[in-house]
Coordinates of C-alpha atoms (C1' of nucleotides) in Angstrom, one line a residue:
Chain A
X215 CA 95.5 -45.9 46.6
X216 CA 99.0 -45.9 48.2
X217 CA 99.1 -50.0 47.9
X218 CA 102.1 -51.7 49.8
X219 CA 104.6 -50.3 47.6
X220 CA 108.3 -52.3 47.1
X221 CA 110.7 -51.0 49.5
X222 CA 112.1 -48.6 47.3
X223 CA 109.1 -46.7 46.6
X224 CA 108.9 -46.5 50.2
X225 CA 112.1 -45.3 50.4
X226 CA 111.7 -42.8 47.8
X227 CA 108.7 -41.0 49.6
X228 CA 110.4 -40.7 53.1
X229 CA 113.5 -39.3 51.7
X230 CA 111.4 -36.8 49.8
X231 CA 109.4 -36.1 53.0
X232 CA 112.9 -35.6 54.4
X233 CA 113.9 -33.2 52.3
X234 CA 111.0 -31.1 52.7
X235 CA 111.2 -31.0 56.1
X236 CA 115.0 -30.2 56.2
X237 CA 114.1 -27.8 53.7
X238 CA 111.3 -26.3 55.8
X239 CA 113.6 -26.0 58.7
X240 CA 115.8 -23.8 57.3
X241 CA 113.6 -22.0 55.2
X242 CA 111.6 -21.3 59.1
X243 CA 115.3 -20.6 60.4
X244 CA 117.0 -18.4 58.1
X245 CA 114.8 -17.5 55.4
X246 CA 113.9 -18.8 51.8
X247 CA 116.9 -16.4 50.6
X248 CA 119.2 -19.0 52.4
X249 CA 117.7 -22.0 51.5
X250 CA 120.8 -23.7 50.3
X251 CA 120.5 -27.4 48.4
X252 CA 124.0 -28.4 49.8
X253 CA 123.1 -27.5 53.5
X254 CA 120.1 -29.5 53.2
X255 CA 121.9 -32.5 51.4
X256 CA 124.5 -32.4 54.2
X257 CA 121.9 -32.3 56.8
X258 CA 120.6 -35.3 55.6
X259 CA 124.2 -36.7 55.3
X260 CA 124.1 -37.7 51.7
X261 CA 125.3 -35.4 48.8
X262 CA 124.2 -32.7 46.9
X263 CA 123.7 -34.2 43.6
X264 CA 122.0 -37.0 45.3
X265 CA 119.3 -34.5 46.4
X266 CA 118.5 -34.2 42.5
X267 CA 117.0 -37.3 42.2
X268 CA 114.3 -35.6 44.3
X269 CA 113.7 -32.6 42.9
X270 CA 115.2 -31.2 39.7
X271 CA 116.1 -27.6 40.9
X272 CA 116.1 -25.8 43.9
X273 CA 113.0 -24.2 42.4
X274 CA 110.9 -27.1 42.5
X275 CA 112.1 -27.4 45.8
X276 CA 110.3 -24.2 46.8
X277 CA 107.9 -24.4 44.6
X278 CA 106.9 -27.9 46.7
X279 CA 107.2 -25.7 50.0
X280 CA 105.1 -23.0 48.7
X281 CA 102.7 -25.5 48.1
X282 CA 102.6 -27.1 51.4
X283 CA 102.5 -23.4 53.0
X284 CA 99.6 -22.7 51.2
X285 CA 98.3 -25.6 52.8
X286 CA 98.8 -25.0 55.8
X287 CA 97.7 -21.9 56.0
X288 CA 94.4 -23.1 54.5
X289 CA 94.0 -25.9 56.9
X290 CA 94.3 -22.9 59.7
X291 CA 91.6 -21.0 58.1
X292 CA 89.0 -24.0 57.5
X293 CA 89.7 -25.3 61.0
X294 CA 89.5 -21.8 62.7
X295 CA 85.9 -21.4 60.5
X296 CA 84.4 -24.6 61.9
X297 CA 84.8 -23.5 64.9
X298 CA 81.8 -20.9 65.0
X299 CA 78.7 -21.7 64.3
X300 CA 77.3 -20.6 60.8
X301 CA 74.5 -18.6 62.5
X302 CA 77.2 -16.1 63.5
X303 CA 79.2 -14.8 60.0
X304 CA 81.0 -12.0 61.5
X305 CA 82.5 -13.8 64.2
X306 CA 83.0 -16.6 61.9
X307 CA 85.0 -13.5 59.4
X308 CA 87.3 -13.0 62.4
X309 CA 87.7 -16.4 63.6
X310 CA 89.6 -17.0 60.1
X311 CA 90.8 -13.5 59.6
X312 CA 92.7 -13.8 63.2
X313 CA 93.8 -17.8 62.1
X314 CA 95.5 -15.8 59.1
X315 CA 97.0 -13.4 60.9
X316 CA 98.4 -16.1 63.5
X317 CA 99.7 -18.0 61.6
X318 CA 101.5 -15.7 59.4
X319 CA 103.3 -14.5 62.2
X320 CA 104.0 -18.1 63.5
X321 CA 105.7 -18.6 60.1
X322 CA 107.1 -15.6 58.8
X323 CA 109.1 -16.9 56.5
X324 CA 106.9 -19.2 54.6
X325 CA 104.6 -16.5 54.5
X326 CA 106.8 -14.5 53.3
X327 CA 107.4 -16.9 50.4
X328 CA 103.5 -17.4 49.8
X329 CA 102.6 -13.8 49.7
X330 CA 105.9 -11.7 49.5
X331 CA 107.7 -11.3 46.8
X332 CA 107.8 -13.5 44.2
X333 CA 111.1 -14.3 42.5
X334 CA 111.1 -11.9 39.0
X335 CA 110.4 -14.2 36.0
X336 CA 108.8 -16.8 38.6
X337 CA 105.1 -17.8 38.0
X338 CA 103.7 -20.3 40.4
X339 CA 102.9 -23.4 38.3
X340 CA 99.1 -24.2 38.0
X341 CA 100.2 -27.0 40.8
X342 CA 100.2 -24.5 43.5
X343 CA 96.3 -23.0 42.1
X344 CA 94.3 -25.1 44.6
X345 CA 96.0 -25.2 47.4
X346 CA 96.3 -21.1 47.2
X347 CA 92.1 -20.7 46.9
X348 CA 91.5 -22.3 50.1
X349 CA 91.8 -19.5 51.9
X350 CA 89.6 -17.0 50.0
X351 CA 87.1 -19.9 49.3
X352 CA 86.6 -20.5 53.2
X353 CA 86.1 -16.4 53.4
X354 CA 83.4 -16.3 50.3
X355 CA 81.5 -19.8 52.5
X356 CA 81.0 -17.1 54.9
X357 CA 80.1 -14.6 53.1
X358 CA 77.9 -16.7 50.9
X359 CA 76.0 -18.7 54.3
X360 CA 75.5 -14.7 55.4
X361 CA 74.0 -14.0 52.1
X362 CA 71.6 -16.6 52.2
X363 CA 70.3 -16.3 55.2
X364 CA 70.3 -12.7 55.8
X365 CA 71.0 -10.7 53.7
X366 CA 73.9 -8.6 52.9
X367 CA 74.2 -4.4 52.7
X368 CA 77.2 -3.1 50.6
X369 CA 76.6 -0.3 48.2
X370 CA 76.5 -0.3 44.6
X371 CA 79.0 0.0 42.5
X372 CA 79.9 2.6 39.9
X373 CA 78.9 1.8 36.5
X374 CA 82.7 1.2 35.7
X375 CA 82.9 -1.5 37.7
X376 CA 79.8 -2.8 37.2
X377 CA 80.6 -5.5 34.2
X378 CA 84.0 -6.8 35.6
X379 CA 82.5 -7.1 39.3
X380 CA 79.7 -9.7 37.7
X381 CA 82.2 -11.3 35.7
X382 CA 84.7 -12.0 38.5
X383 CA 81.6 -13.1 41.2
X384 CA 80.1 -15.1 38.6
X385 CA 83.3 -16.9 38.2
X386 CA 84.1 -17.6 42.0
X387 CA 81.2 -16.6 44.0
X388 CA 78.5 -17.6 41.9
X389 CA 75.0 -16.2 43.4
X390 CA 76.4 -13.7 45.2
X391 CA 75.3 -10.0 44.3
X392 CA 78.7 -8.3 42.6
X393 CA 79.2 -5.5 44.6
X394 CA 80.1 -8.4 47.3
X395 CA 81.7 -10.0 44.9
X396 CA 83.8 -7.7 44.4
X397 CA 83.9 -6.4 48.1
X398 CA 85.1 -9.7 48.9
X399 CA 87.9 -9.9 46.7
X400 CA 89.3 -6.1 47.8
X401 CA 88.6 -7.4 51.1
X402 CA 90.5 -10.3 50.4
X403 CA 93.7 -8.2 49.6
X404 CA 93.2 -5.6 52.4
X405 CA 93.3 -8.5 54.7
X406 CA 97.0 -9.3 53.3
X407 CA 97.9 -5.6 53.6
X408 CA 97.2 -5.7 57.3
X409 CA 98.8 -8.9 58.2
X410 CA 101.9 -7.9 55.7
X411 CA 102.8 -4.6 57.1
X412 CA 102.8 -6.3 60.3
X413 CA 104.5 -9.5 59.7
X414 CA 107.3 -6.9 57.4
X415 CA 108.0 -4.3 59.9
X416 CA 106.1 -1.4 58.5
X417 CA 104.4 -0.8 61.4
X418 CA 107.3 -1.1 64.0
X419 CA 107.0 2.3 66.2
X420 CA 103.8 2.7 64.5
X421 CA 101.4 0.3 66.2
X422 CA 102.6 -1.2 69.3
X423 CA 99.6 -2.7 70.5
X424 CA 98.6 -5.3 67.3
X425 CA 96.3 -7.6 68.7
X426 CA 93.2 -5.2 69.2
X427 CA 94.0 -2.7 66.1
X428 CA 94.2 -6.2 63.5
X429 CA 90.7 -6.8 65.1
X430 CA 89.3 -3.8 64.9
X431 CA 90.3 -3.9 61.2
X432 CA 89.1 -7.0 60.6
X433 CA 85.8 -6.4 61.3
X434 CA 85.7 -3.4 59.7
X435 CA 86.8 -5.0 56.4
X436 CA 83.5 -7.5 57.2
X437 CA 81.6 -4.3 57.3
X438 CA 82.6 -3.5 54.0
X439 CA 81.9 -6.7 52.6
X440 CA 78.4 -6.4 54.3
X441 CA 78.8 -8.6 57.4
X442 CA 76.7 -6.6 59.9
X443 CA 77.0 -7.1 63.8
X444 CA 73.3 -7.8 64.9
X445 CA 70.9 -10.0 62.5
X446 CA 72.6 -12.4 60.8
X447 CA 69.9 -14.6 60.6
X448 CA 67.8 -14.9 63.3
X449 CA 66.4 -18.0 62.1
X450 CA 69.4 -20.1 61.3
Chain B
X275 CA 128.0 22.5 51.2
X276 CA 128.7 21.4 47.8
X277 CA 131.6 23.3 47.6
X278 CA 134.3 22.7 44.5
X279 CA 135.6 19.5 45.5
X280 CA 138.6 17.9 43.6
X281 CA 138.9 15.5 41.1
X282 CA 138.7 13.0 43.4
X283 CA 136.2 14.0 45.3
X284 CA 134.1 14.6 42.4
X285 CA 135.3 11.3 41.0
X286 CA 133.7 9.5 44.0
X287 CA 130.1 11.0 44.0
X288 CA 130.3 10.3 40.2
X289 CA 131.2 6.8 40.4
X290 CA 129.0 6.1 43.2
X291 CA 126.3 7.3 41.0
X292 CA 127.5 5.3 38.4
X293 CA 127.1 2.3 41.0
X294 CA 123.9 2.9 41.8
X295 CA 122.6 3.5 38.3
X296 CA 124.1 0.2 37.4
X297 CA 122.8 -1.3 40.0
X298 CA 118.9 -0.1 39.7
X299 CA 119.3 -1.2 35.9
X300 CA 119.8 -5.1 37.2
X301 CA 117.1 -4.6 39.9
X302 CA 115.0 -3.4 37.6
X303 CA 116.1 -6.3 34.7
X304 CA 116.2 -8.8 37.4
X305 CA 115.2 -8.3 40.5
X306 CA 117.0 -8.2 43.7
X307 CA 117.7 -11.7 43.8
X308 CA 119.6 -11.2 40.9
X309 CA 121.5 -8.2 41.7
X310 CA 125.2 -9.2 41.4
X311 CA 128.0 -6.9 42.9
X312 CA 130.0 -8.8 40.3
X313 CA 128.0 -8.2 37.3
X314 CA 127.5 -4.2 38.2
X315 CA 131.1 -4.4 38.7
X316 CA 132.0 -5.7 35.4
X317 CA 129.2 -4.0 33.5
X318 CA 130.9 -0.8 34.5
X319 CA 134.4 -1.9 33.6
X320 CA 135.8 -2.3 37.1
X321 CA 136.8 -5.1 39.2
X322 CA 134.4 -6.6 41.9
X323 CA 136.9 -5.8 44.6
X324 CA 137.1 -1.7 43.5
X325 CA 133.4 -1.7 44.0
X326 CA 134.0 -2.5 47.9
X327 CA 135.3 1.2 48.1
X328 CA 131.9 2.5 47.2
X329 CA 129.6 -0.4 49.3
X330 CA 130.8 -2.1 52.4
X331 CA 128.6 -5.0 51.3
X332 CA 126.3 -5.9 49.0
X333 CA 123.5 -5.1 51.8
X334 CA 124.7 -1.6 51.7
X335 CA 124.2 -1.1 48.0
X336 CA 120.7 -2.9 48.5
X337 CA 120.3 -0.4 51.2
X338 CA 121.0 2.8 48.6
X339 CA 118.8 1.5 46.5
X340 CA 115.8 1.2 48.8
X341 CA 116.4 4.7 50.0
X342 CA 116.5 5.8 46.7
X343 CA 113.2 4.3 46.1
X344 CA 111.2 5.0 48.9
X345 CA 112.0 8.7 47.8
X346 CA 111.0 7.6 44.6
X347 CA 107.8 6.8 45.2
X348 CA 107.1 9.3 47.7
X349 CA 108.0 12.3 45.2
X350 CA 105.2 10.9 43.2
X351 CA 102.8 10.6 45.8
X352 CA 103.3 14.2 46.4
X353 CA 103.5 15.6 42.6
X354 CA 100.3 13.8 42.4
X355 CA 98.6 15.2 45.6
X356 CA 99.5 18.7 44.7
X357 CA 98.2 18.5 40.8
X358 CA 94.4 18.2 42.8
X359 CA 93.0 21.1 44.9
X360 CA 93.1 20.8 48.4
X361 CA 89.3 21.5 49.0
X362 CA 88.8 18.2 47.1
X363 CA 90.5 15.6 49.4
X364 CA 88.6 12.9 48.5
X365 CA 90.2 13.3 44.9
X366 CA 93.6 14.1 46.0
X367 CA 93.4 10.5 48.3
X368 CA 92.1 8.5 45.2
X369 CA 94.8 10.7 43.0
X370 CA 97.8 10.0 45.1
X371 CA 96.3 6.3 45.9
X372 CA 96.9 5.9 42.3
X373 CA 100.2 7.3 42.1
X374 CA 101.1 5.0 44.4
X375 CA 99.9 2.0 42.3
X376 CA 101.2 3.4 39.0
X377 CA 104.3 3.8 40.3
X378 CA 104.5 0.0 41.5
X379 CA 103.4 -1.5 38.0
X380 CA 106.4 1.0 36.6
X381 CA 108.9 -0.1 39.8
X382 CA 107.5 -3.6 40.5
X383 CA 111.2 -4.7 41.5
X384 CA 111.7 -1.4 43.4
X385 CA 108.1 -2.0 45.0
X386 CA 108.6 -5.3 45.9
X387 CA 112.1 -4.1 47.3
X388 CA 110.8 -2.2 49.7
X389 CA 107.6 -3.4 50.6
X390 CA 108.2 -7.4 49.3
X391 CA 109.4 -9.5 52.1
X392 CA 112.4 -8.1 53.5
X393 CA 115.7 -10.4 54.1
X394 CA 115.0 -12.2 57.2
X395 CA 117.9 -10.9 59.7
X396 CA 117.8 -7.3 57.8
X397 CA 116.4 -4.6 59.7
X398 CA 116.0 -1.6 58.1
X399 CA 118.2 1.0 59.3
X400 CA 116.9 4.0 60.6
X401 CA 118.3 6.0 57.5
X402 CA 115.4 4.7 55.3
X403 CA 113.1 6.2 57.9
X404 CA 112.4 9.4 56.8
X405 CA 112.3 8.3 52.8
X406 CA 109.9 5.7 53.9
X407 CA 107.6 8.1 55.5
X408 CA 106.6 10.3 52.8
X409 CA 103.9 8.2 51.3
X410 CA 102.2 8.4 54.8
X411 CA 102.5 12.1 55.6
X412 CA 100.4 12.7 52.3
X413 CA 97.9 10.3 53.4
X414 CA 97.9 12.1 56.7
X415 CA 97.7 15.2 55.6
X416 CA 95.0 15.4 53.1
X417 CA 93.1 13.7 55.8
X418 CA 94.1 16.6 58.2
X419 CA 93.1 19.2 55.6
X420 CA 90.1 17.5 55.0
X421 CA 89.1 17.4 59.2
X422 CA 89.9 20.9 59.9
X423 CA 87.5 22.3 56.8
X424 CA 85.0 20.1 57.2
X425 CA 85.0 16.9 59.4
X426 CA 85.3 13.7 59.3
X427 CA 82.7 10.8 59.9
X428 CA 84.2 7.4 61.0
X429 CA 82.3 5.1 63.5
X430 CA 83.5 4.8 67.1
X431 CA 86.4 2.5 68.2
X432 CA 86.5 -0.2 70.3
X433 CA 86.9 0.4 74.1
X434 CA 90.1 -2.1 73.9
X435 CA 91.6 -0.2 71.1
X436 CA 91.1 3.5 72.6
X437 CA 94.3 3.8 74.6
X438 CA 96.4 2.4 72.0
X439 CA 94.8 4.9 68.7
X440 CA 94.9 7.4 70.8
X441 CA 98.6 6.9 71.5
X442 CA 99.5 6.5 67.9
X443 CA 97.6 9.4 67.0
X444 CA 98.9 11.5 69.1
X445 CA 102.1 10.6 67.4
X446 CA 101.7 10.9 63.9
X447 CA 98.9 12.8 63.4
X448 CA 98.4 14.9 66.1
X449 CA 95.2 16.6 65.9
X450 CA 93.1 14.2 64.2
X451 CA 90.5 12.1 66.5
X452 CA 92.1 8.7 67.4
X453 CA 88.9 6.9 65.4
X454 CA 90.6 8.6 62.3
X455 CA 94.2 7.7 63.5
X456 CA 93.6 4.1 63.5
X457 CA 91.5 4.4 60.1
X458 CA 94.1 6.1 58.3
X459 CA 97.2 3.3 59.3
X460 CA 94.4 0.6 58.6
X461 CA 94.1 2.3 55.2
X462 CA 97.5 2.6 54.6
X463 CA 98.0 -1.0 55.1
X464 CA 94.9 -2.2 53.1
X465 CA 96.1 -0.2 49.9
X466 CA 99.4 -1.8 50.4
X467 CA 97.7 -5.1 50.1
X468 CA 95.4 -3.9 46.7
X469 CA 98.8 -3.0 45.3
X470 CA 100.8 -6.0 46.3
X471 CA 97.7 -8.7 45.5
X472 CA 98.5 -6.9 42.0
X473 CA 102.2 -6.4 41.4
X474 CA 102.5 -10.0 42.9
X475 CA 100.1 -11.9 41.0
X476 CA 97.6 -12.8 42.8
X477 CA 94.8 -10.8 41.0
X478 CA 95.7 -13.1 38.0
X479 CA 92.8 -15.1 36.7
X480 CA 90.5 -13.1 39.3
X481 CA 90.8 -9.4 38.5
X482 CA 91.2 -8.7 34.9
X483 CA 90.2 -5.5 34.7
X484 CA 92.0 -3.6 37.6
X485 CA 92.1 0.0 36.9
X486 CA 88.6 0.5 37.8
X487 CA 88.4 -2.2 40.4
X488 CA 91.4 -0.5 42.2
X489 CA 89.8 2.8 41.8
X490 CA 86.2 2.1 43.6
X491 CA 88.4 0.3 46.2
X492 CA 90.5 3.2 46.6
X493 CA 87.5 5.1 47.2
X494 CA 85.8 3.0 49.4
X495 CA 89.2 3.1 51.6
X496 CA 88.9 6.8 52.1
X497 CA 85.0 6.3 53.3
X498 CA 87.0 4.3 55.6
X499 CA 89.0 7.1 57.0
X500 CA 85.7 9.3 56.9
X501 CA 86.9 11.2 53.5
X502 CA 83.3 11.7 51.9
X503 CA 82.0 13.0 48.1
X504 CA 80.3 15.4 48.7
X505 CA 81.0 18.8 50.8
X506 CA 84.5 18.6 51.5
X507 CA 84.5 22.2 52.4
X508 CA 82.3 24.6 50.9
X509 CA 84.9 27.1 51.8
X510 CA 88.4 26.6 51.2
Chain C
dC223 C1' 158.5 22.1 44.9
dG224 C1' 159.0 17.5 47.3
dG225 C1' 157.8 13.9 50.4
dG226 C1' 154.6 11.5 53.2
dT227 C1' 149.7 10.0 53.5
dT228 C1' 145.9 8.1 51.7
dG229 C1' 142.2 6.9 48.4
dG230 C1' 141.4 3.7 45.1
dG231 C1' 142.1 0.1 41.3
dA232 C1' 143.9 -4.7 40.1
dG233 C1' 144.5 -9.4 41.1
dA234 C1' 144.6 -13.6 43.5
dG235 C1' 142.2 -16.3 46.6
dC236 C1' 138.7 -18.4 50.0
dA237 C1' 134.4 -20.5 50.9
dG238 C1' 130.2 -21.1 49.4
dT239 C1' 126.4 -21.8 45.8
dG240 C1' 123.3 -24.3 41.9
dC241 C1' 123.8 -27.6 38.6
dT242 C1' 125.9 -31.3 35.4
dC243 C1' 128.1 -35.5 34.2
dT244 C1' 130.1 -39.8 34.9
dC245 C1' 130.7 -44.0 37.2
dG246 C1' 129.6 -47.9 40.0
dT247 C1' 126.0 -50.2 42.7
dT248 C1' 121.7 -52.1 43.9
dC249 C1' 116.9 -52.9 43.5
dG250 C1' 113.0 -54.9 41.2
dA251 C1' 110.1 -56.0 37.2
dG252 C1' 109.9 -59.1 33.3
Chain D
dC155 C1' 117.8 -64.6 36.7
dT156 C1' 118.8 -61.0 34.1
dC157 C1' 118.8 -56.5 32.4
dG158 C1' 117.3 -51.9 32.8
dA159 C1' 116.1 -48.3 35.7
dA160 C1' 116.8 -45.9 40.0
dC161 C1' 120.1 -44.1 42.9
dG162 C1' 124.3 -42.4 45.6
dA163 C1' 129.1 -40.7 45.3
dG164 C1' 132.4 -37.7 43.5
dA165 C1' 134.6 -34.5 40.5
dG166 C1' 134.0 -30.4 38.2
dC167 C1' 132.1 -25.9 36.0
dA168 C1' 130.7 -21.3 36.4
dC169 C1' 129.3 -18.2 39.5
dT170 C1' 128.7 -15.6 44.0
dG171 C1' 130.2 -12.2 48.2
dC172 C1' 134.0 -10.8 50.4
dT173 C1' 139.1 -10.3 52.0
dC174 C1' 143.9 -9.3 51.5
dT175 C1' 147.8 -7.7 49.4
dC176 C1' 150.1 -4.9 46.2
dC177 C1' 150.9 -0.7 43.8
dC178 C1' 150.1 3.7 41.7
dA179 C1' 148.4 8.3 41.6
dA180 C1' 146.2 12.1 43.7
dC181 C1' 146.3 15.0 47.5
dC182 C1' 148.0 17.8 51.6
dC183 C1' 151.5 20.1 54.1
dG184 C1' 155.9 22.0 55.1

DNA sequence: CGGGTTGGGAGAGCAGTGCTCTCGTTCGAG
DNA sequence: CTCGAACGAGAGCACTGCTCTCCCAACCCG
């Protein structure tokens, strides 16, 4: 697709691409709080109600940057993942668990308005769905290549559990046992909880040193989800 | 302290209360975002510029309020510890872990106040502190309880990470062994993020039935910190 | 009791915001 | 070539946080 396109059509894409990045810079500068249409529009020299041509509110405007964060941020994780081989899961777990963690901190701010706090009332359109799994669907890859070829040790769950944990693996981790199903997903969120406290302040005077607690963490949360140290699969 | 006061003395403290009662109505309608020294103003029959006697800024109301809530929350997490015996600590953590959480899905504005993504450029100032810190301390000391009648299990750390958990131990849990230092802050973090993946929406479509999910979690998060079913004491 | 001090409310005003509407212009498909 | 759609400019509305000035009433002290 994407054919030669008249000049305006051409012209209509760049401008957008403008926008977004104006947009971006500001939301990296000052925040998405901040974000102001008419600073962007006079960035750009034209004029505000120019900039609705291009997207009909501010939140679509953020709704687009959430979008491409996500993105982003998924694009990190997948390209930190290929970078180990398969035969090693836990290392592979940390590779994109460390990818996260860098580059939430490289940009706090659109972190902040990926995983923070959404805006009351606010539900992220269906749009943003896909782009938002990429990271949890490289970490259950890892999980799943582990699984296959050696085996995974978490413990069983309590009866409780036991009907929603095969419900939600069946759904998005398909041959997986549940209690790594649902490992996974609890992992999933702890990982968020580590990087959030950091990237948010809550561990100012509490951990100084970041680099080696995170990993430490990290691999602990592996453990959890069964990714043991030795064996992963001798025979890859 | 406390003493008689006059009228107008009394008049402030009222109206301030006023203020802040106003206020935490719209945070809780709307959300911070939404929080409009204008609108509390009006609602309560004043003008917007009266309310500047009260707040400097619309920060410092912002401010009240997250001290307010971090107490909040922290009186529940300790009404819920102290309903549990202390010989049973891995039933007081899971108990006060699910204060915690109940007290988000009732406060998810409030929650997402103070542990959502702060104002970039706003740094907490250091009278939130103490408020903030209560959550932590109960974590810390069922955990201490639990170590000095019976002892803890939690695997070894990381010659990189030694220094650094002993450090933080030392200052605020002094005592404990640094492995269970480190655990506990990890923890703390890691039920922030089960909370948060919740409150924020990112469980939707993935956990549907949470109660029982977060609860095994919550469990499985004080293994972490070496909190164990069984004999917790023997001998209180 | 009386006068000065001060705390606090009212109002106007400034600069900024998101968003709407109207009015020309210009591009491009039929 | 023409006519409709896309687009930019500008004015304007309702709202925001915040400041400044004015003025009254409560308070403290002599």
């Amino acid at each position: 697709m994407s054919t030669v396109k008249g000049a305006r059509a051409r012209a209509r894409t760049e401008i957008t691409a403008a926008i977004k990045d104006e947009a971006r810079r500001q939301l990296a500068k000052e925040g998405a709080a901040k974000l102001s249409l008419r600073a962007v529009a006079r960035e750009l020299g034209m004029v505000s109600s120019a900039l609705y041509r291009y997207f009909p509110s501010r939140d679509d405007l953020l709704t687009a940057l959430i979008i491409d964060a996500y993105d982003s941020l998924g694009a990190a994780a997948e390209s930190a993942q290929e970078e180990v081989a398969v035969a090693e899961p836990l290392a592979r777990w940390t590779a994109v668990c460390e990818a996260v963690r860098g580059w939430a901190l490289a940009h706090p701010h659109e972190y902040a308005l990926i995983y923070g706090s959404p805006v009351p009332g606010y539900t992220a359109p269906q749009t943003t769905v896909p782009a938002a799994a990429r990271v949890g669907l490289v970490l259950i890859g890892i999980v799943r290549d582990a699984h296959e070829h050696g085996g995974l040790t978490v413990p069983p769950l309590p009866a409780e559990l036991l009907g929603e944990a095969e419900r939600m693996t069946a759904e998005l981790a398909p041959g997986l046992p549940p209690e790594v199903g649902a490992a996974l997903v609890a992992a999933w969120a702890q990982l968020y909880g580590l990087v959030g406290f950091e990237l948010f302040g809550q561990f100012n005077r509490v951990v100084e040193d970041r680099e080696p607690f995170f990993r430490h963490a990290v691999v602990r949360l592996a453990h959890g989800v069964g990714l043991r140290p030795g064996l992963p699969g001798e025979r890859a």
